[in-house]
């Protein structure tokens, strides 16, 4: 019973957060702003949205191709179409429960390629760690380039930069302490955890030991460049956003990426964060919301279509399984 409640809560809480944000946005918009948003969707140049989706597909392909390097290192020669289909299905599943797609991805690979779940999942965790480091690099570049604008915004909200620095230092210190305990401690509970997570750890450390690690790293950067390019191309869909500077684009990209984890696939949170960031640079709220919904809707439709098609094709391409 508790497991069922927990399962439903992981689905419903992010969903309610997304619906709550949508409700808040809708109720705070004036009638003329709603009309402007509708007109923005009508006059949008959808050829740029299609181009954005094509770039997104390249990112899907690169993620599936990158995965083979980690799996090969563990001794598993998987078929590329199975890697690609499971990646696409994972994007679809992530729309229901945030980050649940990683579990489904490892489970499907076990079913169709006989890769042990813990090792497949370990390679996926390693991917997420690498992706996080690259994303933090984007964040660092964005915040350095926009330090003055961010600092003035924090001051306007009565947020002390000094306290943020203290919290950051404390978080890093706690992380270092945990890492040292994990590596050097001989406590029974740590040793037991290491034994149970041995397959997961093996998958996670593949990046450091694999033969093709530089190809893996190249595709890791390529994936994030494709994400940024996808976002960049989409700005030309609306006349009001076509002339915005790259500084604004990278900040919108950063906060849009963060918003995806707040609700199911970024429902409500993604357009809200884009509008908030754009408003800091003088772009009207209605245009920011319209652009956010345009990008989010198109990417969500792509994830649904590719996910459903891949889920159908997996048993077709693996009839002997």
PDB file of C-alpha atoms in Angstrom:
ATOM      1  CA  UNK A   1       0.000   0.000   0.000  1.00  0.00           C
ATOM      2  CA  UNK A   2       2.813   2.419   0.930  1.00  0.00           C
ATOM      3  CA  UNK A   3       4.611   1.656  -2.349  1.00  0.00           C
ATOM      4  CA  UNK A   4       1.446   2.399  -4.328  1.00  0.00           C
ATOM      5  CA  UNK A   5       0.975   5.716  -2.489  1.00  0.00           C
ATOM      6  CA  UNK A   6       4.629   6.624  -3.056  1.00  0.00           C
ATOM      7  CA  UNK A   7       4.356   5.749  -6.752  1.00  0.00           C
ATOM      8  CA  UNK A   8       1.283   7.927  -7.236  1.00  0.00           C
ATOM      9  CA  UNK A   9       2.816  10.802  -5.292  1.00  0.00           C
ATOM     10  CA  UNK A  10       5.904  10.824  -7.549  1.00  0.00           C
ATOM     11  CA  UNK A  11       3.540  11.190 -10.508  1.00  0.00           C
ATOM     12  CA  UNK A  12       0.964  13.574  -9.057  1.00  0.00           C
ATOM     13  CA  UNK A  13       3.166  16.035  -7.144  1.00  0.00           C
ATOM     14  CA  UNK A  14       5.194  17.184 -10.206  1.00  0.00           C
ATOM     15  CA  UNK A  15       1.959  17.195 -12.237  1.00  0.00           C
ATOM     16  CA  UNK A  16       0.176  19.420  -9.703  1.00  0.00           C
ATOM     17  CA  UNK A  17       3.204  21.726  -9.579  1.00  0.00           C
ATOM     18  CA  UNK A  18       3.016  22.129 -13.359  1.00  0.00           C
ATOM     19  CA  UNK A  19      -0.754  22.683 -13.332  1.00  0.00           C
ATOM     20  CA  UNK A  20      -0.369  25.169 -10.469  1.00  0.00           C
ATOM     21  CA  UNK A  21       2.196  27.185 -12.434  1.00  0.00           C
ATOM     22  CA  UNK A  22      -0.054  27.183 -15.505  1.00  0.00           C
ATOM     23  CA  UNK A  23      -3.000  28.358 -13.394  1.00  0.00           C
ATOM     24  CA  UNK A  24      -0.880  31.097 -11.834  1.00  0.00           C
ATOM     25  CA  UNK A  25       0.323  32.275 -15.237  1.00  0.00           C
ATOM     26  CA  UNK A  26      -3.166  32.277 -16.708  1.00  0.00           C
ATOM     27  CA  UNK A  27      -4.764  34.146 -13.820  1.00  0.00           C
ATOM     28  CA  UNK A  28      -2.053  36.819 -13.764  1.00  0.00           C
ATOM     29  CA  UNK A  29      -2.264  37.505 -17.504  1.00  0.00           C
ATOM     30  CA  UNK A  30      -4.388  40.359 -18.760  1.00  0.00           C
ATOM     31  CA  UNK A  31      -6.894  39.709 -21.591  1.00  0.00           C
ATOM     32  CA  UNK A  32      -4.787  41.676 -24.084  1.00  0.00           C
ATOM     33  CA  UNK A  33      -1.695  39.621 -23.118  1.00  0.00           C
ATOM     34  CA  UNK A  34      -3.614  36.386 -23.739  1.00  0.00           C
ATOM     35  CA  UNK A  35      -4.635  37.721 -27.152  1.00  0.00           C
ATOM     36  CA  UNK A  36      -0.986  38.569 -27.925  1.00  0.00           C
ATOM     37  CA  UNK A  37       0.079  35.034 -27.006  1.00  0.00           C
ATOM     38  CA  UNK A  38      -2.564  33.578 -29.330  1.00  0.00           C
ATOM     39  CA  UNK A  39      -1.442  35.879 -32.157  1.00  0.00           C
ATOM     40  CA  UNK A  40       2.183  34.868 -31.542  1.00  0.00           C
ATOM     41  CA  UNK A  41       1.277  31.223 -32.119  1.00  0.00           C
ATOM     42  CA  UNK A  42      -0.622  32.155 -35.268  1.00  0.00           C
ATOM     43  CA  UNK A  43       2.123  34.280 -36.839  1.00  0.00           C
ATOM     44  CA  UNK A  44       5.065  32.066 -35.758  1.00  0.00           C
ATOM     45  CA  UNK A  45       7.381  30.837 -38.508  1.00  0.00           C
ATOM     46  CA  UNK A  46       7.101  27.107 -37.936  1.00  0.00           C
ATOM     47  CA  UNK A  47       9.886  26.258 -40.376  1.00  0.00           C
ATOM     48  CA  UNK A  48      12.337  27.240 -37.625  1.00  0.00           C
ATOM     49  CA  UNK A  49      10.460  25.037 -35.159  1.00  0.00           C
ATOM     50  CA  UNK A  50      10.794  22.124 -37.581  1.00  0.00           C
ATOM     51  CA  UNK A  51      14.519  22.849 -37.911  1.00  0.00           C
ATOM     52  CA  UNK A  52      14.763  22.949 -34.116  1.00  0.00           C
ATOM     53  CA  UNK A  53      13.110  19.524 -33.916  1.00  0.00           C
ATOM     54  CA  UNK A  54      15.489  18.130 -36.525  1.00  0.00           C
ATOM     55  CA  UNK A  55      18.437  19.293 -34.407  1.00  0.00           C
ATOM     56  CA  UNK A  56      16.787  17.655 -31.381  1.00  0.00           C
ATOM     57  CA  UNK A  57      16.641  14.357 -33.301  1.00  0.00           C
ATOM     58  CA  UNK A  58      20.384  14.629 -33.933  1.00  0.00           C
ATOM     59  CA  UNK A  59      20.815  15.033 -30.169  1.00  0.00           C
ATOM     60  CA  UNK A  60      18.761  11.846 -29.599  1.00  0.00           C
ATOM     61  CA  UNK A  61      20.974  10.014 -32.097  1.00  0.00           C
ATOM     62  CA  UNK A  62      24.178  11.255 -30.467  1.00  0.00           C
ATOM     63  CA  UNK A  63      22.966  10.183 -27.007  1.00  0.00           C
ATOM     64  CA  UNK A  64      22.232   6.678 -28.279  1.00  0.00           C
ATOM     65  CA  UNK A  65      25.571   6.522 -30.131  1.00  0.00           C
ATOM     66  CA  UNK A  66      27.499   7.712 -27.055  1.00  0.00           C
ATOM     67  CA  UNK A  67      25.935   4.955 -24.976  1.00  0.00           C
ATOM     68  CA  UNK A  68      27.567   2.223 -27.068  1.00  0.00           C
ATOM     69  CA  UNK A  69      31.088   3.276 -25.947  1.00  0.00           C
ATOM     70  CA  UNK A  70      30.262   2.639 -22.277  1.00  0.00           C
ATOM     71  CA  UNK A  71      28.451  -0.619 -23.055  1.00  0.00           C
ATOM     72  CA  UNK A  72      31.287  -1.848 -25.293  1.00  0.00           C
ATOM     73  CA  UNK A  73      33.739  -1.218 -22.487  1.00  0.00           C
ATOM     74  CA  UNK A  74      31.694  -3.517 -20.254  1.00  0.00           C
ATOM     75  CA  UNK A  75      31.800  -6.197 -22.968  1.00  0.00           C
ATOM     76  CA  UNK A  76      28.288  -5.766 -24.410  1.00  0.00           C
ATOM     77  CA  UNK A  77      27.923  -5.266 -28.174  1.00  0.00           C
ATOM     78  CA  UNK A  78      24.426  -3.847 -28.452  1.00  0.00           C
ATOM     79  CA  UNK A  79      22.576  -3.001 -31.650  1.00  0.00           C
ATOM     80  CA  UNK A  80      22.391   0.725 -32.336  1.00  0.00           C
ATOM     81  CA  UNK A  81      18.675   0.671 -33.168  1.00  0.00           C
ATOM     82  CA  UNK A  82      17.951  -0.802 -29.720  1.00  0.00           C
ATOM     83  CA  UNK A  83      20.046   1.916 -28.072  1.00  0.00           C
ATOM     84  CA  UNK A  84      18.201   4.592 -30.051  1.00  0.00           C
ATOM     85  CA  UNK A  85      14.717   3.181 -29.431  1.00  0.00           C
ATOM     86  CA  UNK A  86      15.302   2.828 -25.677  1.00  0.00           C
ATOM     87  CA  UNK A  87      16.628   6.397 -25.488  1.00  0.00           C
ATOM     88  CA  UNK A  88      13.493   7.661 -27.252  1.00  0.00           C
ATOM     89  CA  UNK A  89      11.238   5.661 -24.934  1.00  0.00           C
ATOM     90  CA  UNK A  90      13.088   7.098 -21.918  1.00  0.00           C
ATOM     91  CA  UNK A  91      12.274  10.657 -23.058  1.00  0.00           C
ATOM     92  CA  UNK A  92       8.608   9.671 -23.284  1.00  0.00           C
ATOM     93  CA  UNK A  93       8.589   8.039 -19.826  1.00  0.00           C
ATOM     94  CA  UNK A  94      10.266  11.114 -18.318  1.00  0.00           C
ATOM     95  CA  UNK A  95       7.129  13.067 -19.212  1.00  0.00           C
ATOM     96  CA  UNK A  96       5.204  11.009 -16.643  1.00  0.00           C
ATOM     97  CA  UNK A  97       7.618  10.774 -13.697  1.00  0.00           C
ATOM     98  CA  UNK A  98      10.741  12.980 -13.803  1.00  0.00           C
ATOM     99  CA  UNK A  99      13.935  10.907 -14.322  1.00  0.00           C
ATOM    100  CA  UNK A 100      12.007   7.609 -14.438  1.00  0.00           C
ATOM    101  CA  UNK A 101      13.071   7.222 -18.073  1.00  0.00           C
ATOM    102  CA  UNK A 102      16.544   6.116 -16.958  1.00  0.00           C
ATOM    103  CA  UNK A 103      15.036   3.078 -15.222  1.00  0.00           C
ATOM    104  CA  UNK A 104      12.912   2.139 -18.240  1.00  0.00           C
ATOM    105  CA  UNK A 105      15.928   2.568 -20.517  1.00  0.00           C
ATOM    106  CA  UNK A 106      18.040   0.110 -18.521  1.00  0.00           C
ATOM    107  CA  UNK A 107      15.109  -2.309 -18.194  1.00  0.00           C
ATOM    108  CA  UNK A 108      14.442  -2.320 -21.938  1.00  0.00           C
ATOM    109  CA  UNK A 109      18.112  -2.893 -22.730  1.00  0.00           C
ATOM    110  CA  UNK A 110      18.111  -5.852 -20.343  1.00  0.00           C
ATOM    111  CA  UNK A 111      15.067  -7.260 -22.114  1.00  0.00           C
ATOM    112  CA  UNK A 112      16.306  -6.840 -25.679  1.00  0.00           C
ATOM    113  CA  UNK A 113      20.108  -7.028 -25.296  1.00  0.00           C
ATOM    114  CA  UNK A 114      20.558  -9.081 -22.096  1.00  0.00           C
ATOM    115  CA  UNK A 115      22.645  -6.353 -20.448  1.00  0.00           C
ATOM    116  CA  UNK A 116      22.361  -6.673 -16.637  1.00  0.00           C
ATOM    117  CA  UNK A 117      20.131  -3.929 -15.282  1.00  0.00           C
ATOM    118  CA  UNK A 118      22.577  -2.642 -12.667  1.00  0.00           C
ATOM    119  CA  UNK A 119      25.417  -2.283 -15.180  1.00  0.00           C
ATOM    120  CA  UNK A 120      23.217  -0.616 -17.825  1.00  0.00           C
ATOM    121  CA  UNK A 121      21.798   1.714 -15.191  1.00  0.00           C
ATOM    122  CA  UNK A 122      25.328   2.457 -13.980  1.00  0.00           C
ATOM    123  CA  UNK A 123      26.337   3.649 -17.454  1.00  0.00           C
ATOM    124  CA  UNK A 124      23.251   5.871 -17.521  1.00  0.00           C
ATOM    125  CA  UNK A 125      24.135   7.355 -14.130  1.00  0.00           C
ATOM    126  CA  UNK A 126      27.644   8.003 -15.488  1.00  0.00           C
ATOM    127  CA  UNK A 127      26.044   9.815 -18.434  1.00  0.00           C
ATOM    128  CA  UNK A 128      24.042  11.986 -16.062  1.00  0.00           C
ATOM    129  CA  UNK A 129      27.154  12.881 -14.093  1.00  0.00           C
ATOM    130  CA  UNK A 130      29.002  13.873 -17.281  1.00  0.00           C
ATOM    131  CA  UNK A 131      25.927  15.780 -18.506  1.00  0.00           C
ATOM    132  CA  UNK A 132      25.691  17.587 -15.171  1.00  0.00           C
ATOM    133  CA  UNK A 133      29.340  18.669 -15.357  1.00  0.00           C
ATOM    134  CA  UNK A 134      28.871  20.010 -18.891  1.00  0.00           C
ATOM    135  CA  UNK A 135      25.666  21.773 -17.870  1.00  0.00           C
ATOM    136  CA  UNK A 136      27.497  23.366 -14.932  1.00  0.00           C
ATOM    137  CA  UNK A 137      30.070  24.613 -17.445  1.00  0.00           C
ATOM    138  CA  UNK A 138      27.245  26.304 -19.366  1.00  0.00           C
ATOM    139  CA  UNK A 139      25.954  27.746 -16.094  1.00  0.00           C
ATOM    140  CA  UNK A 140      29.410  29.079 -15.230  1.00  0.00           C
ATOM    141  CA  UNK A 141      29.792  30.724 -18.644  1.00  0.00           C
ATOM    142  CA  UNK A 142      26.285  32.181 -18.470  1.00  0.00           C
ATOM    143  CA  UNK A 143      26.626  33.552 -14.947  1.00  0.00           C
ATOM    144  CA  UNK A 144      30.060  35.033 -15.591  1.00  0.00           C
ATOM    145  CA  UNK A 145      28.849  36.783 -18.741  1.00  0.00           C
ATOM    146  CA  UNK A 146      25.707  38.026 -16.976  1.00  0.00           C
ATOM    147  CA  UNK A 147      27.085  38.662 -13.478  1.00  0.00           C
ATOM    148  CA  UNK A 148      26.049  42.341 -13.356  1.00  0.00           C
ATOM    149  CA  UNK A 149      22.476  41.633 -14.467  1.00  0.00           C
ATOM    150  CA  UNK A 150      22.093  38.746 -12.012  1.00  0.00           C
ATOM    151  CA  UNK A 151      23.635  40.722  -9.149  1.00  0.00           C
ATOM    152  CA  UNK A 152      21.254  43.633  -9.697  1.00  0.00           C
ATOM    153  CA  UNK A 153      18.323  41.211  -9.826  1.00  0.00           C
ATOM    154  CA  UNK A 154      19.365  39.607  -6.507  1.00  0.00           C
ATOM    155  CA  UNK A 155      19.684  43.031  -4.910  1.00  0.00           C
ATOM    156  CA  UNK A 156      16.204  43.964  -6.105  1.00  0.00           C
ATOM    157  CA  UNK A 157      14.872  40.805  -4.411  1.00  0.00           C
ATOM    158  CA  UNK A 158      16.814  41.515  -1.183  1.00  0.00           C
ATOM    159  CA  UNK A 159      18.916  38.371  -1.634  1.00  0.00           C
ATOM    160  CA  UNK A 160      22.432  38.643  -0.200  1.00  0.00           C
ATOM    161  CA  UNK A 161      25.177  37.343  -2.471  1.00  0.00           C
ATOM    162  CA  UNK A 162      27.277  36.710   0.626  1.00  0.00           C
ATOM    163  CA  UNK A 163      24.798  34.173   1.987  1.00  0.00           C
ATOM    164  CA  UNK A 164      24.622  32.407  -1.389  1.00  0.00           C
ATOM    165  CA  UNK A 165      28.414  32.039  -1.353  1.00  0.00           C
ATOM    166  CA  UNK A 166      28.303  30.621   2.197  1.00  0.00           C
ATOM    167  CA  UNK A 167      25.645  28.086   1.201  1.00  0.00           C
ATOM    168  CA  UNK A 168      27.671  27.104  -1.868  1.00  0.00           C
ATOM    169  CA  UNK A 169      30.846  26.570   0.177  1.00  0.00           C
ATOM    170  CA  UNK A 170      28.916  24.508   2.757  1.00  0.00           C
ATOM    171  CA  UNK A 171      27.403  22.309   0.022  1.00  0.00           C
ATOM    172  CA  UNK A 172      30.812  21.680  -1.582  1.00  0.00           C
ATOM    173  CA  UNK A 173      32.363  20.863   1.815  1.00  0.00           C
ATOM    174  CA  UNK A 174      29.610  18.346   2.624  1.00  0.00           C
ATOM    175  CA  UNK A 175      30.060  16.746  -0.788  1.00  0.00           C
ATOM    176  CA  UNK A 176      33.827  16.381  -0.273  1.00  0.00           C
ATOM    177  CA  UNK A 177      33.321  14.869   3.197  1.00  0.00           C
ATOM    178  CA  UNK A 178      30.813  12.341   1.854  1.00  0.00           C
ATOM    179  CA  UNK A 179      33.177  11.399  -0.995  1.00  0.00           C
ATOM    180  CA  UNK A 180      36.102  10.864   1.410  1.00  0.00           C
ATOM    181  CA  UNK A 181      33.948   8.714   3.697  1.00  0.00           C
ATOM    182  CA  UNK A 182      32.772   6.638   0.727  1.00  0.00           C
ATOM    183  CA  UNK A 183      36.312   6.063  -0.573  1.00  0.00           C
ATOM    184  CA  UNK A 184      38.245   5.474   2.650  1.00  0.00           C
ATOM    185  CA  UNK A 185      35.798   4.451   5.398  1.00  0.00           C
ATOM    186  CA  UNK A 186      35.726   0.778   6.445  1.00  0.00           C
ATOM    187  CA  UNK A 187      32.375   1.026   8.191  1.00  0.00           C
ATOM    188  CA  UNK A 188      30.190  -2.101   7.748  1.00  0.00           C
ATOM    189  CA  UNK A 189      27.286  -0.097   6.305  1.00  0.00           C
ATOM    190  CA  UNK A 190      29.566   1.528   3.709  1.00  0.00           C
ATOM    191  CA  UNK A 191      31.113  -1.835   2.738  1.00  0.00           C
ATOM    192  CA  UNK A 192      27.643  -3.394   2.415  1.00  0.00           C
ATOM    193  CA  UNK A 193      26.455  -0.546   0.204  1.00  0.00           C
ATOM    194  CA  UNK A 194      29.564  -0.862  -1.973  1.00  0.00           C
ATOM    195  CA  UNK A 195      28.906  -4.592  -2.412  1.00  0.00           C
ATOM    196  CA  UNK A 196      25.271  -4.045  -3.395  1.00  0.00           C
ATOM    197  CA  UNK A 197      26.172  -1.197  -5.739  1.00  0.00           C
ATOM    198  CA  UNK A 198      29.201  -2.896  -7.324  1.00  0.00           C
ATOM    199  CA  UNK A 199      27.523  -3.301 -10.711  1.00  0.00           C
ATOM    200  CA  UNK A 200      26.249   0.270 -10.610  1.00  0.00           C
ATOM    201  CA  UNK A 201      29.700   1.591  -9.690  1.00  0.00           C
ATOM    202  CA  UNK A 202      31.310  -0.419 -12.495  1.00  0.00           C
ATOM    203  CA  UNK A 203      28.959   1.205 -14.985  1.00  0.00           C
ATOM    204  CA  UNK A 204      29.596   4.659 -13.522  1.00  0.00           C
ATOM    205  CA  UNK A 205      33.391   4.362 -13.754  1.00  0.00           C
ATOM    206  CA  UNK A 206      33.389   3.232 -17.381  1.00  0.00           C
ATOM    207  CA  UNK A 207      34.029   6.788 -18.586  1.00  0.00           C
ATOM    208  CA  UNK A 208      37.439   6.931 -16.880  1.00  0.00           C
ATOM    209  CA  UNK A 209      38.573   3.520 -18.087  1.00  0.00           C
ATOM    210  CA  UNK A 210      36.999   3.059 -21.504  1.00  0.00           C
ATOM    211  CA  UNK A 211      39.099   2.865 -24.652  1.00  0.00           C
ATOM    212  CA  UNK A 212      36.976   5.391 -26.551  1.00  0.00           C
ATOM    213  CA  UNK A 213      36.600   7.920 -23.742  1.00  0.00           C
ATOM    214  CA  UNK A 214      37.536  10.873 -25.977  1.00  0.00           C
ATOM    215  CA  UNK A 215      34.810   9.919 -28.460  1.00  0.00           C
ATOM    216  CA  UNK A 216      32.460   9.614 -25.498  1.00  0.00           C
ATOM    217  CA  UNK A 217      33.430  13.073 -24.259  1.00  0.00           C
ATOM    218  CA  UNK A 218      33.073  14.524 -27.776  1.00  0.00           C
ATOM    219  CA  UNK A 219      29.513  13.211 -28.053  1.00  0.00           C
ATOM    220  CA  UNK A 220      28.755  14.480 -24.543  1.00  0.00           C
ATOM    221  CA  UNK A 221      29.627  18.023 -25.612  1.00  0.00           C
ATOM    222  CA  UNK A 222      27.915  17.504 -28.979  1.00  0.00           C
ATOM    223  CA  UNK A 223      24.655  16.549 -27.238  1.00  0.00           C
ATOM    224  CA  UNK A 224      24.607  19.762 -25.211  1.00  0.00           C
ATOM    225  CA  UNK A 225      25.601  21.872 -28.205  1.00  0.00           C
ATOM    226  CA  UNK A 226      22.663  20.340 -30.084  1.00  0.00           C
ATOM    227  CA  UNK A 227      20.364  21.240 -27.147  1.00  0.00           C
ATOM    228  CA  UNK A 228      21.602  24.835 -27.204  1.00  0.00           C
ATOM    229  CA  UNK A 229      21.356  24.993 -31.021  1.00  0.00           C
ATOM    230  CA  UNK A 230      17.810  23.662 -30.851  1.00  0.00           C
ATOM    231  CA  UNK A 231      16.889  26.473 -28.471  1.00  0.00           C
ATOM    232  CA  UNK A 232      18.800  29.080 -30.498  1.00  0.00           C
ATOM    233  CA  UNK A 233      17.120  28.199 -33.807  1.00  0.00           C
ATOM    234  CA  UNK A 234      13.675  28.456 -32.219  1.00  0.00           C
ATOM    235  CA  UNK A 235      14.106  32.167 -31.387  1.00  0.00           C
ATOM    236  CA  UNK A 236      13.738  33.010 -35.090  1.00  0.00           C
ATOM    237  CA  UNK A 237      10.190  31.627 -35.056  1.00  0.00           C
ATOM    238  CA  UNK A 238       8.899  34.879 -33.511  1.00  0.00           C
ATOM    239  CA  UNK A 239       9.773  38.376 -34.806  1.00  0.00           C
ATOM    240  CA  UNK A 240      10.003  39.725 -31.250  1.00  0.00           C
ATOM    241  CA  UNK A 241      12.682  37.206 -30.229  1.00  0.00           C
ATOM    242  CA  UNK A 242      14.616  36.988 -33.503  1.00  0.00           C
ATOM    243  CA  UNK A 243      16.992  39.818 -32.562  1.00  0.00           C
ATOM    244  CA  UNK A 244      17.804  38.895 -28.969  1.00  0.00           C
ATOM    245  CA  UNK A 245      21.483  38.519 -28.067  1.00  0.00           C
ATOM    246  CA  UNK A 246      23.295  35.263 -27.391  1.00  0.00           C
ATOM    247  CA  UNK A 247      23.701  36.227 -23.711  1.00  0.00           C
ATOM    248  CA  UNK A 248      19.943  36.162 -23.289  1.00  0.00           C
ATOM    249  CA  UNK A 249      19.694  32.914 -25.247  1.00  0.00           C
ATOM    250  CA  UNK A 250      22.166  31.056 -23.050  1.00  0.00           C
ATOM    251  CA  UNK A 251      20.474  32.278 -19.850  1.00  0.00           C
ATOM    252  CA  UNK A 252      17.071  31.234 -21.178  1.00  0.00           C
ATOM    253  CA  UNK A 253      18.532  27.859 -22.137  1.00  0.00           C
ATOM    254  CA  UNK A 254      20.046  27.357 -18.668  1.00  0.00           C
ATOM    255  CA  UNK A 255      16.894  28.180 -16.716  1.00  0.00           C
ATOM    256  CA  UNK A 256      14.691  26.317 -19.178  1.00  0.00           C
ATOM    257  CA  UNK A 257      16.830  23.200 -18.661  1.00  0.00           C
ATOM    258  CA  UNK A 258      16.549  23.569 -14.877  1.00  0.00           C
ATOM    259  CA  UNK A 259      12.769  23.957 -15.113  1.00  0.00           C
ATOM    260  CA  UNK A 260      12.339  20.575 -16.814  1.00  0.00           C
ATOM    261  CA  UNK A 261      12.958  18.809 -13.488  1.00  0.00           C
ATOM    262  CA  UNK A 262      10.341  20.783 -11.537  1.00  0.00           C
ATOM    263  CA  UNK A 263       7.313  19.161 -13.144  1.00  0.00           C
ATOM    264  CA  UNK A 264       6.435  16.447 -15.648  1.00  0.00           C
ATOM    265  CA  UNK A 265       8.739  17.278 -18.556  1.00  0.00           C
ATOM    266  CA  UNK A 266       8.730  20.936 -17.518  1.00  0.00           C
ATOM    267  CA  UNK A 267       4.948  21.308 -17.795  1.00  0.00           C
ATOM    268  CA  UNK A 268       4.140  24.924 -16.936  1.00  0.00           C
ATOM    269  CA  UNK A 269       7.565  25.440 -15.333  1.00  0.00           C
ATOM    270  CA  UNK A 270       9.433  25.716 -18.647  1.00  0.00           C
ATOM    271  CA  UNK A 271       7.378  28.586 -20.169  1.00  0.00           C
ATOM    272  CA  UNK A 272       7.272  30.306 -16.775  1.00  0.00           C
ATOM    273  CA  UNK A 273      11.087  30.245 -16.371  1.00  0.00           C
ATOM    274  CA  UNK A 274      11.668  31.415 -19.957  1.00  0.00           C
ATOM    275  CA  UNK A 275       9.263  34.321 -19.513  1.00  0.00           C
ATOM    276  CA  UNK A 276      10.898  35.245 -16.196  1.00  0.00           C
ATOM    277  CA  UNK A 277      14.435  35.299 -17.633  1.00  0.00           C
ATOM    278  CA  UNK A 278      13.390  37.125 -20.806  1.00  0.00           C
ATOM    279  CA  UNK A 279      11.581  39.756 -18.724  1.00  0.00           C
ATOM    280  CA  UNK A 280      14.890  40.632 -17.016  1.00  0.00           C
ATOM    281  CA  UNK A 281      16.120  41.783 -20.427  1.00  0.00           C
ATOM    282  CA  UNK A 282      13.091  43.856 -21.369  1.00  0.00           C
ATOM    283  CA  UNK A 283      11.189  41.230 -23.363  1.00  0.00           C
ATOM    284  CA  UNK A 284       7.464  41.454 -22.613  1.00  0.00           C
ATOM    285  CA  UNK A 285       5.869  38.763 -20.476  1.00  0.00           C
ATOM    286  CA  UNK A 286       3.418  37.649 -23.174  1.00  0.00           C
ATOM    287  CA  UNK A 287       6.194  37.128 -25.737  1.00  0.00           C
ATOM    288  CA  UNK A 288       8.307  35.189 -23.228  1.00  0.00           C
ATOM    289  CA  UNK A 289       5.359  32.944 -22.367  1.00  0.00           C
ATOM    290  CA  UNK A 290       4.478  32.431 -26.043  1.00  0.00           C
ATOM    291  CA  UNK A 291       8.063  31.506 -26.906  1.00  0.00           C
ATOM    292  CA  UNK A 292       8.331  29.156 -23.911  1.00  0.00           C
ATOM    293  CA  UNK A 293       5.112  27.347 -24.790  1.00  0.00           C
ATOM    294  CA  UNK A 294       6.109  27.158 -28.460  1.00  0.00           C
ATOM    295  CA  UNK A 295       9.414  25.441 -27.658  1.00  0.00           C
ATOM    296  CA  UNK A 296       8.020  23.232 -24.889  1.00  0.00           C
ATOM    297  CA  UNK A 297       4.987  22.072 -26.907  1.00  0.00           C
ATOM    298  CA  UNK A 298       7.002  21.207 -30.018  1.00  0.00           C
ATOM    299  CA  UNK A 299       9.672  19.312 -28.046  1.00  0.00           C
ATOM    300  CA  UNK A 300       7.040  17.454 -26.024  1.00  0.00           C
ATOM    301  CA  UNK A 301       5.177  16.380 -29.152  1.00  0.00           C
ATOM    302  CA  UNK A 302       8.477  15.139 -30.618  1.00  0.00           C
ATOM    303  CA  UNK A 303       9.255  13.154 -27.445  1.00  0.00           C
ATOM    304  CA  UNK A 304       5.776  11.584 -27.469  1.00  0.00           C
ATOM    305  CA  UNK A 305       5.892  10.649 -31.158  1.00  0.00           C
ATOM    306  CA  UNK A 306       9.424   9.241 -31.119  1.00  0.00           C
ATOM    307  CA  UNK A 307       8.760   7.444 -27.844  1.00  0.00           C
ATOM    308  CA  UNK A 308       5.567   5.771 -29.045  1.00  0.00           C
ATOM    309  CA  UNK A 309       7.067   4.819 -32.421  1.00  0.00           C
ATOM    310  CA  UNK A 310      10.164   3.398 -30.713  1.00  0.00           C
ATOM    311  CA  UNK A 311       8.071   1.425 -28.216  1.00  0.00           C
ATOM    312  CA  UNK A 312       6.185  -0.177 -31.114  1.00  0.00           C
ATOM    313  CA  UNK A 313       9.340  -0.846 -33.161  1.00  0.00           C
ATOM    314  CA  UNK A 314      11.353  -2.450 -30.360  1.00  0.00           C
ATOM    315  CA  UNK A 315       9.480  -5.800 -30.482  1.00  0.00           C
ATOM    316  CA  UNK A 316       9.315  -5.601 -34.301  1.00  0.00           C
ATOM    317  CA  UNK A 317      13.113  -5.298 -34.606  1.00  0.00           C
ATOM    318  CA  UNK A 318      13.609  -7.961 -31.916  1.00  0.00           C
ATOM    319  CA  UNK A 319      11.162 -10.680 -32.896  1.00  0.00           C
ATOM    320  CA  UNK A 320      13.432 -13.385 -31.520  1.00  0.00           C
ATOM    321  CA  UNK A 321      13.357 -11.937 -28.008  1.00  0.00           C
TER     322      UNK A 321
END
